């Protein structure tokens, strides 16, 4: 199945994508994770992307479209993919339709006022990349899944989160109409427990 997860920062796209990909046996392609890895390695893409990612702006379309085009041509995408965080502009969505059009787009809806707490409290594991909220952690430095070191993303500061939300509403939310017109959009309430959100997504996908 070819899937896209759409939704504001902190909606739970990454949390849910990990679960759905395991179930459907398709690769989880998070453009945010790819960019953070490129920045950490200092690759040419990472150098171009760094200032945009750290300020909460969008990395230029051409950089993202090329990165996703290459990734979707890899062998593990023959049975489908789950794109998390791409497309984020109408131009990216038009390009994706030409590369490999998604069959379903899952819009994970959470109201803005819930997102600030989710994002300022997020911790990510450096080893296994799993994501947690501090309210569910006994020790906010150690990953409960693998014992790795937990860290806070640079763009999870209150000022940068505000910018990311503004960017989402002005540049990415128009994709809701774009995919509604193509009859591929399903909207799921992301403001429930993670298990309930997973069930709602699987039901919406007919799985
Ligand atoms: P990206 O990494 O994609 O960030 P984002 O869209 O801002 O989304 P997040 O990863 O912050 O949130 P999420 O929805 O994955 O939530 P999560 O599951 O972690 O992009 C980062 C940057 O890269 C962008 O700002 C941009 O600069 C650049 N970029 C990436 N793609 C691009 C593109 N296509 N074009 C241009 N630039 C691009 O959960 C969040 C928190 O909530 C966690 O603490 C989690 O534990 C908690 N949580 C999850 N589910 C629940 C629940 N059901 N109830 C309560 N808490 C929950
Ligand atoms: Mg994410």
Coordinates of C-alpha atoms in Angstrom, one line a residue, residues 68-201:
X68 CA 12.2 11.4 -2.0
X69 CA 12.5 10.4 -5.7
X70 CA 15.7 8.6 -4.9
X71 CA 14.3 6.9 -1.8
X72 CA 11.2 5.7 -3.6
X73 CA 13.3 4.0 -6.2
X74 CA 15.0 1.8 -3.7
X75 CA 14.1 -1.9 -3.7
X76 CA 12.2 -2.0 -0.4
X77 CA 9.5 0.3 -1.9
X78 CA 8.2 -2.1 -4.5
X79 CA 5.3 -3.2 -2.3
X80 CA 4.5 0.4 -1.1
X81 CA 5.7 3.0 1.3
X82 CA 4.5 5.2 4.2
X83 CA 5.7 8.8 3.7
X84 CA 5.7 10.7 7.0
X85 CA 6.2 14.5 6.6
X86 CA 6.2 14.5 2.8
X87 CA 4.5 16.2 0.9
X88 CA 4.3 19.5 2.8
X89 CA 3.5 21.8 -0.1
X90 CA 1.2 21.5 -3.1
X91 CA 4.2 21.5 -5.4
X92 CA 5.7 18.5 -3.5
X93 CA 2.3 16.7 -3.8
X94 CA 2.1 17.3 -7.5
X95 CA 5.7 15.9 -7.9
X96 CA 4.8 12.9 -5.8
X97 CA 1.8 12.1 -8.0
X98 CA 4.3 11.9 -10.9
X99 CA 6.8 9.8 -9.0
X100 CA 4.5 7.3 -7.4
X101 CA 1.0 8.5 -6.4
X102 CA -0.3 7.6 -2.9
X103 CA -3.4 5.4 -2.7
X104 CA -4.4 6.8 0.7
X105 CA -3.6 9.9 2.7
X106 CA -4.2 9.8 6.4
X107 CA -4.8 13.2 8.0
X108 CA -4.1 12.9 11.7
X109 CA -6.0 15.7 13.3
X110 CA -5.0 17.3 16.7
X111 CA -6.0 20.9 17.7
X112 CA -3.1 23.4 18.0
X113 CA -3.5 23.9 21.8
X114 CA -2.6 20.2 22.5
X115 CA 0.5 20.2 20.4
X116 CA 2.8 22.5 22.4
X117 CA 2.9 20.2 25.4
X118 CA 3.4 17.1 23.3
X119 CA 6.3 18.7 21.5
X120 CA 8.1 20.4 24.4
X121 CA 7.8 17.1 26.4
X122 CA 9.1 14.9 23.5
X123 CA 12.3 12.9 24.0
X124 CA 13.8 10.8 21.2
X125 CA 16.3 7.9 21.6
X126 CA 19.7 8.3 19.9
X127 CA 20.0 4.5 19.4
X128 CA 16.6 3.1 18.4
X129 CA 14.9 6.4 17.4
X130 CA 11.7 5.6 19.4
X131 CA 9.8 8.7 20.7
X132 CA 8.4 9.3 24.2
X133 CA 6.7 12.0 26.2
X134 CA 8.4 12.9 29.5
X135 CA 5.1 12.3 31.4
X136 CA 5.5 8.6 30.5
X137 CA 9.2 8.3 31.5
X138 CA 10.7 7.4 34.9
X139 CA 14.1 8.7 33.7
X140 CA 14.1 11.3 30.9
X141 CA 17.7 10.5 30.0
X142 CA 17.5 6.8 29.3
X143 CA 15.4 5.0 26.7
X144 CA 13.0 2.5 28.3
X145 CA 13.1 0.3 25.2
X146 CA 16.8 -0.1 24.6
X147 CA 18.7 1.8 27.3
X148 CA 20.0 4.3 24.8
X149 CA 20.5 8.0 25.5
X150 CA 17.3 10.2 25.1
X151 CA 17.6 13.7 23.7
X152 CA 15.4 16.7 22.9
X153 CA 15.1 17.8 19.3
X154 CA 16.6 21.3 18.7
X155 CA 13.3 22.4 17.0
X156 CA 11.2 21.4 20.0
X157 CA 11.6 24.8 21.7
X158 CA 8.4 26.9 22.2
X159 CA 9.5 29.7 19.7
X160 CA 10.3 27.2 16.9
X161 CA 7.2 25.2 17.5
X162 CA 5.1 28.4 17.0
X163 CA 6.9 28.9 13.7
X164 CA 6.3 25.2 12.6
X165 CA 2.6 25.6 13.4
X166 CA 2.3 28.7 11.3
X167 CA 4.2 27.1 8.4
X168 CA 1.9 24.0 8.7
X169 CA -1.3 26.1 8.5
X170 CA -0.1 28.3 5.6
X171 CA 1.8 25.8 3.4
X172 CA 0.8 22.2 4.4
X173 CA -2.9 22.4 5.5
X174 CA -4.0 23.2 1.9
X175 CA -3.1 19.6 1.1
X176 CA -6.3 18.5 2.9
X177 CA -8.3 20.1 0.0
X178 CA -5.8 18.8 -2.6
X179 CA -6.2 15.2 -1.5
X180 CA -10.0 15.5 -0.8
X181 CA -10.4 16.5 -4.4
X182 CA -8.5 13.4 -5.4
X183 CA -10.7 11.2 -3.1
X184 CA -7.8 9.8 -1.3
X185 CA -8.0 11.5 2.1
X186 CA -9.2 9.9 5.4
X187 CA -9.2 12.0 8.6
X188 CA -8.5 10.3 12.0
X189 CA -8.9 11.9 15.4
X190 CA -5.3 12.0 16.8
X191 CA -6.4 13.2 20.2
X192 CA -7.0 9.7 21.7
X193 CA -4.6 7.2 23.3
X194 CA -1.9 6.0 20.9
X195 CA -3.6 2.5 20.7
X196 CA -7.0 4.0 19.8
X197 CA -5.4 6.1 17.1
X198 CA -3.7 3.0 15.6
X199 CA -7.0 1.2 15.6
X200 CA -8.8 4.2 14.0
X201 CA -6.1 4.3 11.2

